[in-house]
XYZ file of C-alpha atoms in Angstrom:
565
model
C -4.600 -19.011 -5.306
C -8.061 -19.557 -6.740
C -9.890 -17.547 -9.404
C -11.218 -14.174 -8.177
C -9.084 -14.056 -5.073
C -6.422 -12.202 -7.060
C -8.826 -9.324 -7.583
C -9.805 -9.398 -3.911
C -6.254 -9.303 -2.590
C -3.753 -7.944 -5.100
C -4.251 -4.284 -4.297
C -3.679 -4.840 -0.600
C -0.634 -7.005 -1.269
C 0.803 -4.289 -3.511
C 0.284 -1.729 -0.801
C 2.027 -3.702 1.939
C 4.999 -4.753 -0.189
C 5.601 -1.253 -1.477
C 5.278 0.276 1.960
C 8.087 -1.953 3.169
C 10.119 -1.086 0.079
C 9.895 2.666 0.630
C 10.377 2.696 4.384
C 14.110 3.365 4.195
C 14.225 6.391 1.927
C 13.369 10.022 2.294
C 11.134 10.287 -0.748
C 7.449 9.504 -1.098
C 6.423 6.064 -2.279
C 6.900 5.658 -5.998
C 4.092 3.141 -6.109
C 1.125 2.831 -3.973
C -3.985 6.827 3.487
C -7.335 6.901 3.547
C -9.969 8.622 5.576
C -12.763 6.943 3.712
C -16.375 5.762 3.868
C -16.956 3.120 6.521
C -19.334 0.233 6.625
C -21.586 1.159 3.721
C -22.146 -0.808 0.559
C -20.414 1.265 -2.135
C -22.396 -0.444 -4.866
C -25.698 0.723 -3.400
C -24.801 4.288 -4.334
C -24.716 3.603 -8.077
C -26.879 1.998 -10.700
C -26.625 -1.775 -10.992
C -25.116 -1.425 -14.462
C -21.969 -0.044 -12.854
C -22.276 3.487 -14.285
C -22.447 6.534 -12.043
C -25.869 8.132 -11.749
C -24.667 11.682 -12.206
C -21.712 13.498 -13.723
C -20.887 17.144 -14.376
C -23.071 18.411 -17.191
C -20.133 19.562 -19.285
C -18.554 16.086 -19.551
C -19.890 14.656 -22.817
C -21.952 11.501 -22.547
C -20.097 10.411 -25.693
C -17.365 12.201 -27.622
C -18.553 12.848 -31.187
C -16.451 12.816 -33.199
C -14.445 10.240 -31.202
C -11.307 11.433 -29.442
C -8.145 9.351 -29.780
C -5.839 9.306 -26.760
C -2.419 7.687 -26.843
C -0.887 6.278 -23.675
C 1.841 3.971 -22.363
C 1.539 1.436 -19.571
C 3.014 -1.383 -17.495
C 1.735 -4.893 -16.989
C 1.975 -7.466 -14.216
C 3.184 -10.974 -14.951
C -0.283 -12.361 -14.188
C -2.004 -10.345 -16.931
C -3.552 -12.392 -19.717
C -5.833 -11.475 -22.611
C -8.765 -13.476 -23.871
C -8.338 -15.174 -27.243
C -8.049 -12.608 -30.010
C -7.635 -9.667 -27.607
C -4.592 -7.510 -26.972
C -3.701 -4.234 -25.289
C -5.498 -2.178 -27.954
C -8.439 -4.495 -28.533
C -10.133 -5.837 -25.411
C -13.364 -5.507 -23.485
C -12.260 -2.211 -21.904
C -11.060 -0.488 -25.085
C -14.137 -1.635 -26.999
C -16.465 -0.325 -24.288
C -14.705 3.050 -24.184
C -14.888 3.411 -27.958
C -18.454 2.175 -28.475
C -20.118 3.792 -25.463
C -18.040 6.924 -24.875
C -16.262 7.755 -28.110
C -12.788 7.360 -26.599
C -10.187 5.487 -28.637
C -7.357 4.471 -26.287
C -4.207 3.770 -28.287
C -1.393 2.068 -26.368
C 2.053 2.927 -27.768
C 3.945 0.416 -25.604
C 3.466 -1.804 -22.588
C 6.306 -3.172 -20.427
C 6.631 -5.267 -17.259
C 6.031 -3.168 -14.156
C 9.686 -3.347 -13.040
C 10.779 -1.682 -16.305
C 8.183 1.097 -16.385
C 10.098 3.807 -14.531
C 13.227 3.467 -16.648
C 11.219 3.324 -19.873
C 9.229 6.460 -19.034
C 12.417 8.271 -17.948
C 13.862 7.669 -21.405
C 10.595 8.699 -23.037
C 10.476 11.989 -21.117
C 14.116 12.697 -21.923
C 13.294 12.314 -25.624
C 10.612 15.014 -25.340
C 8.037 12.776 -27.020
C 5.276 11.766 -24.618
C 1.788 10.299 -25.192
C -1.501 12.020 -24.429
C -1.631 10.528 -20.921
C 0.368 8.219 -18.659
C 1.354 7.651 -15.029
C 4.296 9.809 -13.903
C 6.294 9.328 -10.707
C 6.634 12.249 -8.272
C 10.072 13.066 -9.694
C 8.800 12.835 -13.265
C 5.837 15.069 -12.433
C 8.234 17.829 -11.406
C 10.414 17.301 -14.490
C 7.403 17.461 -16.800
C 6.126 20.611 -15.098
C 9.480 22.365 -15.291
C 9.722 21.483 -18.991
C 6.156 22.767 -19.626
C 5.189 19.393 -21.147
C 1.909 18.703 -19.308
C -1.511 20.302 -18.923
C -2.667 22.249 -15.906
C -5.649 20.107 -14.813
C -7.026 22.485 -12.174
C -10.015 23.654 -14.200
C -10.371 20.315 -15.983
C -10.857 18.574 -12.651
C -13.096 21.283 -11.218
C -15.374 21.343 -14.274
C -15.392 17.736 -15.439
C -14.451 15.296 -12.662
C -17.327 12.774 -12.318
C -18.859 11.939 -8.970
C -17.043 8.624 -8.593
C -13.635 10.148 -9.286
C -14.295 12.857 -6.701
C -15.533 10.258 -4.205
C -12.331 8.211 -4.411
C -10.025 11.219 -4.472
C -11.768 12.625 -1.395
C -11.527 9.246 0.343
C -7.753 9.328 -0.149
C -7.484 12.573 1.833
C -5.630 15.805 1.100
C -2.053 14.584 0.769
C -2.177 12.990 -2.731
C -3.704 16.096 -4.315
C -1.296 18.339 -2.398
C 1.536 16.297 -3.876
C 0.053 16.709 -7.369
C -0.192 20.484 -6.969
C 2.726 22.673 -8.066
C 2.662 26.455 -7.741
C -1.034 26.216 -6.899
C -1.890 24.229 -10.037
C -3.143 20.632 -10.160
C -0.687 19.038 -12.581
C -1.768 15.411 -12.238
C -4.616 13.208 -11.039
C -3.328 11.064 -8.145
C -3.301 7.337 -8.820
C -4.645 6.684 -5.336
C -3.410 3.654 -3.388
C -4.237 1.416 -0.427
C -1.653 2.148 2.260
C -4.009 2.935 5.152
C -5.759 -0.419 4.926
C -2.373 -2.091 4.490
C -1.254 -1.405 8.056
C 1.499 -3.738 9.206
C -0.124 -5.243 12.275
C 1.311 -7.964 14.497
C 0.740 -11.532 13.280
C 0.869 -14.098 16.115
C 0.971 -17.924 16.242
C -2.135 -18.457 18.353
C -1.688 -22.237 18.654
C 1.655 -21.534 20.371
C -0.016 -18.929 22.600
C -2.554 -21.510 23.745
C 0.038 -24.243 24.168
C 2.182 -22.036 26.410
C -0.803 -20.706 28.363
C 0.010 -17.042 27.769
C -2.341 -14.077 27.179
C -2.918 -12.413 23.825
C -0.596 -9.429 23.180
C -2.711 -6.486 24.333
C 0.106 -4.696 26.157
C 3.775 -4.250 25.360
C 4.625 -6.498 28.332
C 2.364 -9.227 26.871
C 4.154 -8.866 23.548
C 7.645 -9.169 25.053
C 6.603 -12.191 27.144
C 5.221 -13.923 24.055
C 8.288 -13.192 21.945
C 10.536 -14.538 24.720
C 8.446 -17.683 25.130
C 8.270 -18.326 21.380
C 12.057 -18.139 21.140
C 13.054 -19.911 24.331
C 10.314 -22.341 25.439
C 10.285 -24.769 22.477
C 6.730 -23.958 21.315
C 6.904 -26.435 18.427
C 7.866 -29.245 20.804
C 10.806 -30.622 18.816
C 13.298 -30.272 21.716
C 15.413 -27.847 19.687
C 16.012 -24.119 20.117
C 15.116 -23.332 16.527
C 12.130 -20.989 16.730
C 12.102 -17.206 16.254
C 10.268 -14.920 18.653
C 9.945 -11.900 16.339
C 10.981 -11.960 12.701
C 12.893 -9.041 11.165
C 14.635 -8.286 7.861
C 18.148 -7.075 7.064
C 17.011 -3.645 5.811
C 15.077 -3.109 9.069
C 11.868 -2.246 7.178
C 9.956 -4.516 9.558
C 11.278 -2.681 12.590
C 9.072 0.304 11.697
C 5.859 -1.133 13.256
C 7.822 -2.037 16.406
C 9.132 1.524 16.580
C 5.614 2.869 15.952
C 4.466 0.903 19.015
C 6.912 2.988 21.054
C 5.884 6.253 19.296
C 9.053 6.348 17.232
C 8.916 6.682 13.452
C 11.481 5.416 11.012
C 12.909 7.482 8.171
C 10.059 9.951 7.709
C 9.585 13.696 8.211
C 7.291 14.721 11.071
C 6.294 18.009 12.714
C 7.982 19.195 15.892
C 6.386 21.368 18.593
C 7.101 24.492 16.545
C 5.493 23.099 13.383
C 8.799 22.545 11.589
C 9.726 19.271 9.892
C 12.292 17.021 11.564
C 13.762 13.684 10.518
C 12.116 11.074 12.724
C 15.044 8.661 12.876
C 17.130 11.243 14.763
C 14.640 11.883 17.576
C 15.013 10.633 21.198
C 12.130 8.142 20.873
C 14.185 6.264 18.276
C 17.033 5.754 20.750
C 14.621 4.153 23.225
C 13.195 1.841 20.544
C 16.681 0.729 19.448
C 17.638 0.056 23.054
C 14.593 -2.214 23.456
C 15.396 -4.067 20.224
C 18.950 -4.614 21.509
C 17.580 -6.057 24.754
C 15.418 -8.465 22.748
C 18.369 -9.447 20.561
C 20.545 -10.162 23.590
C 17.806 -12.389 25.071
C 17.617 -14.412 21.846
C 14.119 -13.158 21.048
C 15.115 -11.784 17.638
C 16.441 -13.967 14.864
C 20.258 -13.973 15.116
C 20.408 -14.233 11.329
C 18.067 -11.356 10.473
C 21.030 -9.273 9.236
C 21.269 -11.486 6.140
C 17.562 -12.080 5.468
C 15.368 -10.103 3.116
C 11.548 -10.231 3.517
C 11.283 -13.174 1.123
C 13.684 -15.209 3.257
C 11.815 -14.252 6.414
C 8.558 -15.378 4.820
C 10.220 -18.720 4.045
C 10.806 -19.081 7.801
C 7.162 -18.178 8.414
C 5.969 -20.757 5.912
C 8.274 -23.331 7.517
C 6.526 -22.549 10.840
C 9.644 -21.359 12.658
C 8.386 -17.821 13.449
C 6.116 -16.891 16.355
C 5.424 -13.268 15.403
C 6.091 -10.936 12.508
C 4.733 -7.669 11.124
C 2.834 -7.554 7.852
C -0.370 -6.321 6.224
C -3.718 -8.041 6.637
C -3.364 -9.747 3.285
C -0.525 -11.868 4.714
C -3.348 -14.327 5.382
C -2.984 -15.286 1.717
C 0.815 -15.064 1.524
C 2.810 -16.301 3.342
C 0.357 -17.702 5.891
C -1.590 -19.969 3.550
C 1.724 -21.766 3.028
C 2.156 -22.020 6.794
C -1.255 -23.702 7.029
C -0.517 -25.982 4.104
C 2.643 -27.207 5.835
C 0.888 -27.783 9.176
C -2.945 -28.012 9.287
C -2.860 -27.352 13.041
C -1.366 -23.840 12.902
C -3.479 -20.878 13.993
C -2.576 -17.272 13.179
C -4.242 -14.014 14.174
C -3.449 -10.378 13.464
C -3.433 -7.792 16.272
C -3.074 -4.002 16.416
C 0.222 -2.717 17.767
C 0.292 -3.655 21.492
C -0.086 -0.700 23.853
C 3.280 0.626 25.049
C 1.652 3.152 27.380
C -1.725 4.901 27.687
C -1.559 6.106 24.056
C -2.236 3.752 21.129
C 0.552 3.209 18.649
C 0.113 5.085 15.387
C 1.137 3.544 12.098
C 3.569 5.573 9.972
C 2.486 5.993 6.376
C 3.847 7.427 3.150
C 2.190 9.386 0.367
C -0.651 7.133 -0.745
C -0.254 7.003 -4.493
C 0.443 3.964 -6.642
C 3.523 4.897 -8.641
C 2.392 8.506 -9.028
C -0.002 10.689 -10.992
C -1.965 10.591 -14.230
C -0.656 13.428 -16.382
C -1.910 14.796 -19.705
C 0.330 16.045 -22.497
C 0.277 19.813 -23.048
C -2.053 20.551 -25.924
C -3.747 17.137 -25.967
C -7.304 17.239 -27.312
C -10.077 16.695 -24.776
C -7.952 16.022 -21.680
C -11.227 15.500 -19.782
C -11.567 12.135 -21.555
C -9.062 10.745 -19.044
C -11.592 11.448 -16.283
C -14.223 9.416 -18.139
C -11.833 6.467 -18.390
C -11.110 6.682 -14.668
C -14.825 6.940 -13.876
C -15.645 3.809 -15.846
C -12.846 1.870 -14.176
C -14.231 2.803 -10.752
C -17.814 2.116 -11.775
C -17.095 -1.373 -12.997
C -14.394 -2.490 -10.575
C -15.690 -1.041 -7.307
C -19.156 0.471 -7.577
C -21.003 -2.397 -9.205
C -23.619 -4.953 -8.118
C -24.048 -6.613 -11.487
C -22.708 -10.161 -11.851
C -22.698 -9.740 -15.614
C -20.600 -6.560 -15.509
C -18.258 -8.174 -12.964
C -17.640 -11.182 -15.216
C -17.218 -8.984 -18.270
C -14.904 -6.312 -16.901
C -13.300 -7.648 -13.718
C -13.016 -11.396 -13.255
C -14.445 -13.912 -15.688
C -14.681 -17.689 -15.505
C -11.377 -18.212 -17.313
C -9.601 -14.915 -16.699
C -9.330 -13.172 -13.328
C -7.093 -10.389 -14.699
C -9.580 -8.646 -16.995
C -9.569 -5.595 -14.723
C -5.896 -5.009 -15.488
C -6.717 -4.221 -19.128
C -8.278 -0.817 -18.411
C -6.127 2.015 -19.829
C -6.376 4.012 -16.581
C -7.134 3.144 -12.959
C -7.137 4.514 -9.436
C -7.623 2.453 -6.308
C -10.349 2.825 -3.696
C -8.324 3.404 -0.524
C -10.282 0.947 1.643
C -11.606 -1.681 -0.739
C -10.483 -4.756 1.224
C -11.593 -3.223 4.544
C -14.998 -2.365 3.058
C -15.365 -5.906 1.732
C -14.530 -7.251 5.205
C -17.334 -5.180 6.717
C -19.830 -6.382 4.129
C -18.757 -10.025 4.496
C -19.287 -9.841 8.242
C -22.661 -8.119 7.872
C -23.799 -11.055 5.722
C -22.285 -13.642 8.087
C -24.079 -11.965 11.016
C -27.394 -12.017 9.150
C -27.608 -8.219 8.984
C -27.350 -7.962 5.186
C -28.738 -10.160 2.432
C -26.024 -11.739 0.306
C -27.868 -10.828 -2.895
C -27.387 -7.103 -2.190
C -23.592 -7.048 -1.915
C -21.090 -6.659 -4.792
C -20.010 -9.765 -6.743
C -16.513 -9.611 -5.257
C -17.977 -9.899 -1.765
C -20.074 -12.867 -2.845
C -16.908 -14.498 -4.205
C -15.280 -14.152 -0.785
C -18.371 -15.464 1.015
C -18.306 -18.495 -1.240
C -14.690 -19.194 -0.342
C -15.381 -18.807 3.373
C -18.301 -21.222 3.038
C -16.004 -23.760 1.383
C -13.419 -23.310 4.151
C -16.037 -23.915 6.831
C -17.043 -27.058 4.958
C -13.485 -28.350 5.348
C -11.558 -26.971 2.352
C -8.354 -25.559 3.884
C -7.200 -23.973 0.632
C -9.555 -21.103 1.521
C -8.303 -20.812 5.107
C -6.337 -17.683 4.249
C -9.389 -15.877 2.863
C -11.316 -16.644 6.056
C -8.327 -15.368 8.059
C -8.493 -12.058 6.197
C -12.202 -11.458 5.715
C -14.008 -13.807 8.120
C -15.166 -13.168 11.679
C -12.274 -11.627 13.620
C -10.309 -11.368 10.362
C -7.214 -9.271 9.818
C -9.087 -6.552 7.936
C -10.750 -5.784 11.252
C -7.387 -4.447 12.409
C -7.286 -2.152 9.379
C -10.821 -1.042 10.266
C -9.640 -0.156 13.781
C -6.810 2.017 12.466
C -8.983 3.704 9.843
C -11.862 4.456 12.211
C -9.520 5.926 14.830
C -7.229 7.666 12.309
C -4.153 6.136 13.946
C -1.575 7.291 11.417
C 1.483 9.504 11.340
C 1.950 10.860 7.833
C 5.318 11.488 6.265
C 4.944 15.226 5.705
C 7.465 15.309 2.871
C 5.253 14.456 -0.117
C 7.051 15.800 -3.153
C 9.888 14.556 -5.346
C 13.305 14.332 -3.647
C 15.082 17.678 -3.536
C 18.480 17.891 -5.200
C 20.305 17.927 -1.868
C 18.502 14.688 -0.987
C 19.606 13.115 -4.248
C 23.182 14.227 -3.599
C 23.418 13.131 0.052
C 20.578 10.650 0.517
C 22.341 7.386 -0.373
C 25.168 7.933 2.079
C 22.800 9.031 4.844
C 20.558 6.007 4.317
C 23.582 3.713 4.599
C 24.783 5.595 7.681
C 21.401 5.041 9.353
C 21.120 1.365 8.457
C 24.658 0.606 9.639
C 24.222 2.506 12.910
C 20.850 0.964 13.731
C 21.951 -2.580 12.863
C 25.071 -2.306 15.018
C 23.069 -0.981 17.974
C 20.430 -3.725 17.705
C 23.047 -6.488 17.474
C 25.197 -5.017 20.254
C 28.184 -4.273 18.058
C 27.917 -0.650 19.163
C 26.612 0.685 22.507
C 23.265 2.452 22.653
C 25.006 5.796 23.197
C 26.447 5.499 19.685
C 22.989 6.693 18.588
C 24.045 10.197 19.658
C 27.081 9.974 17.398
C 24.834 8.795 14.536
C 22.661 11.892 14.970
C 25.711 14.164 14.990
C 27.197 12.467 11.920
C 23.854 12.531 10.114
C 23.577 16.279 10.623
C 27.189 16.960 9.593
C 27.076 14.776 6.491
C 24.148 16.622 4.934
C 21.238 16.152 7.304
C 21.189 19.759 8.435
C 21.234 20.993 4.832
C 18.445 18.600 3.891
C 16.384 19.687 6.893
C 16.781 23.351 5.927
C 15.823 22.675 2.300
C 12.816 20.568 3.255
C 11.523 23.230 5.604
C 11.895 25.855 2.890
C 9.773 23.634 0.623
C 7.271 22.990 3.416
C 6.845 26.664 4.262
C 6.377 27.569 0.606
C 3.727 24.894 0.084
C 1.442 25.425 3.072
C-alpha cells in the first residue's frame, strides 16, 4: 500500500471491519451513520490554512495562561513518529501549545487492542486524566460515579463550527447515546459506518465469461451464485469455486438478510413503536430458508462453518470466490491481492439486489468509534477539548493547503502524522465525498487545483493505474468512474438504513443472559443453513430465546427506550 493511501482508506476499513465484529451482539459498536453533506467540496468552506473561519466568541483564540490537559490514548501498529518526536512532542502538540495555549500531556499510550482493558483498570482506580475516549459502558460507569463533567452547556456555548458540522452530519443517534438524564456527558467520537455499507462484490470477468446479466434482481443474484459455484468459471475443470462467501460467525449473512428485509441481531421498532429483537421475526425465517436452499445447491462454501473473515479473504485473494459482501474499501484489501495474483480479474461492487419492489436497507449500529470523549469532573477549561477537535477536523478534512497536509496529515516519509493528534472525530462520509470530487475532476467539471490534497493524491494514483501501473488498481476500483464509493453514495442519498435502536451500554440483564443467547442464535442459524435442523426449528429457537432471557431483555430494553424518548 503506497504512501497517502493509508490516510485515504484506513477510516473506511476500520468502519467495515468493526461493523462485522459487532454484528452478533446486542450492544452498540464499541468502535466506529451519516446523513451528511453531499457532493460539495468541504475544503471550500474554510480558509486555505485549514482553520475554521468562525467560532463561538467565548472560545478563547489562545488560552493565556496556557491550560494543561492530561489524557490517555491508543495507537495503531502503523503509527510512527518523525526523528526526535514522541507522543508528547510532535507537530500536533507543538501546534496546540504555540498557537492555542493548550499543553496536551499524554500519561500513557497502548496498542488499540489493549485500550479497553487499560481504561477499565484506570476507571476502577478512580484516577482518570482530564480527557479520554470512553466506551458506552464506561460512559455510564463514569456518570454513575460522578467522575465526569456535564458538557451540555460547554458544547452549546463553545463548540466551534467544524465540530458542530461533523456532529450534525453524524445524525441524532450518537448524541442521544451520549446523553444521560438529559445531560450531554460526552462528545461522540463519530465514525464512518454509513459509508462502509457492505455491498455485493462480484467477479465481473466470470459474469462476462458465462454470459449472465449483472445482479440487479434477487433472481439475477441467485443465478450468478449458482453459475459461479457449478459452471467452472475459472476453467480449470474442477468444482473448486465458491458462489457466495460466508464466515463461521455469520456476520456476512447480515447483508443477505437485509436484501430480504430481515435484520440480524439488532433492535427495531414494531408496528406499535415498541422495540423487538430482529433475529426472532418472521422475515428472518424466510432468509434462513433461502440460505439453506443455496447451501443444498452447493452455492455456499461447504466449509464456511470453520472460516473466519480472514480465511474467507484468503479464498478471495486466491480467486476462488465469485461473490462476497464487504465495504467499498475492499478494493484495497483483499481485492488488490486478487488482482496481483491474476491480472485478468475484474471486480465490481453492487447495491443489494432487489428482492421485491422495495430496495434493501442496510442495517447499521451506533456510529461512534470506540465511544465518547469525556472530561474529568473539575478539569480546568474543559472547552479546550473542543479546540483540539476543531483543529483536527480543520487540518485533516477541511483543508486545501498542500503545506498543511504534508505537515499534519501525510508527509513524504510519514503517512501516519494524522494519528498523532491528541483527539479526533471522523467525518462520516469522507471517502464518499472524496469519490464525488475525484469523479468531478475526471469528468472535467472541477479543476484539480481546487480539491483537497487527499483527493489530488487519489487522482495521481488513478492516473498511474491508467498508465499501466496495476498496484493502483484497487484505488481506481474504489474512487474511479463507477467505483465502489458510488454504492455508498446511493445508500447515503436515499437513506437506505435500518438503525439499531438500542444505543446505550448493555443493560445488566443483557450482560447476564447475552452470551448464552448469542450462542443459541448462532447454533440455531448455522444448523438451519447447513440442513442439520429443519427450517421449522426456527420457531423453537424463538421460543427458547424468549424463555432463556429474551423476554426479560425485551421488557428491560423497552423500559429504557420509553424513558429516553
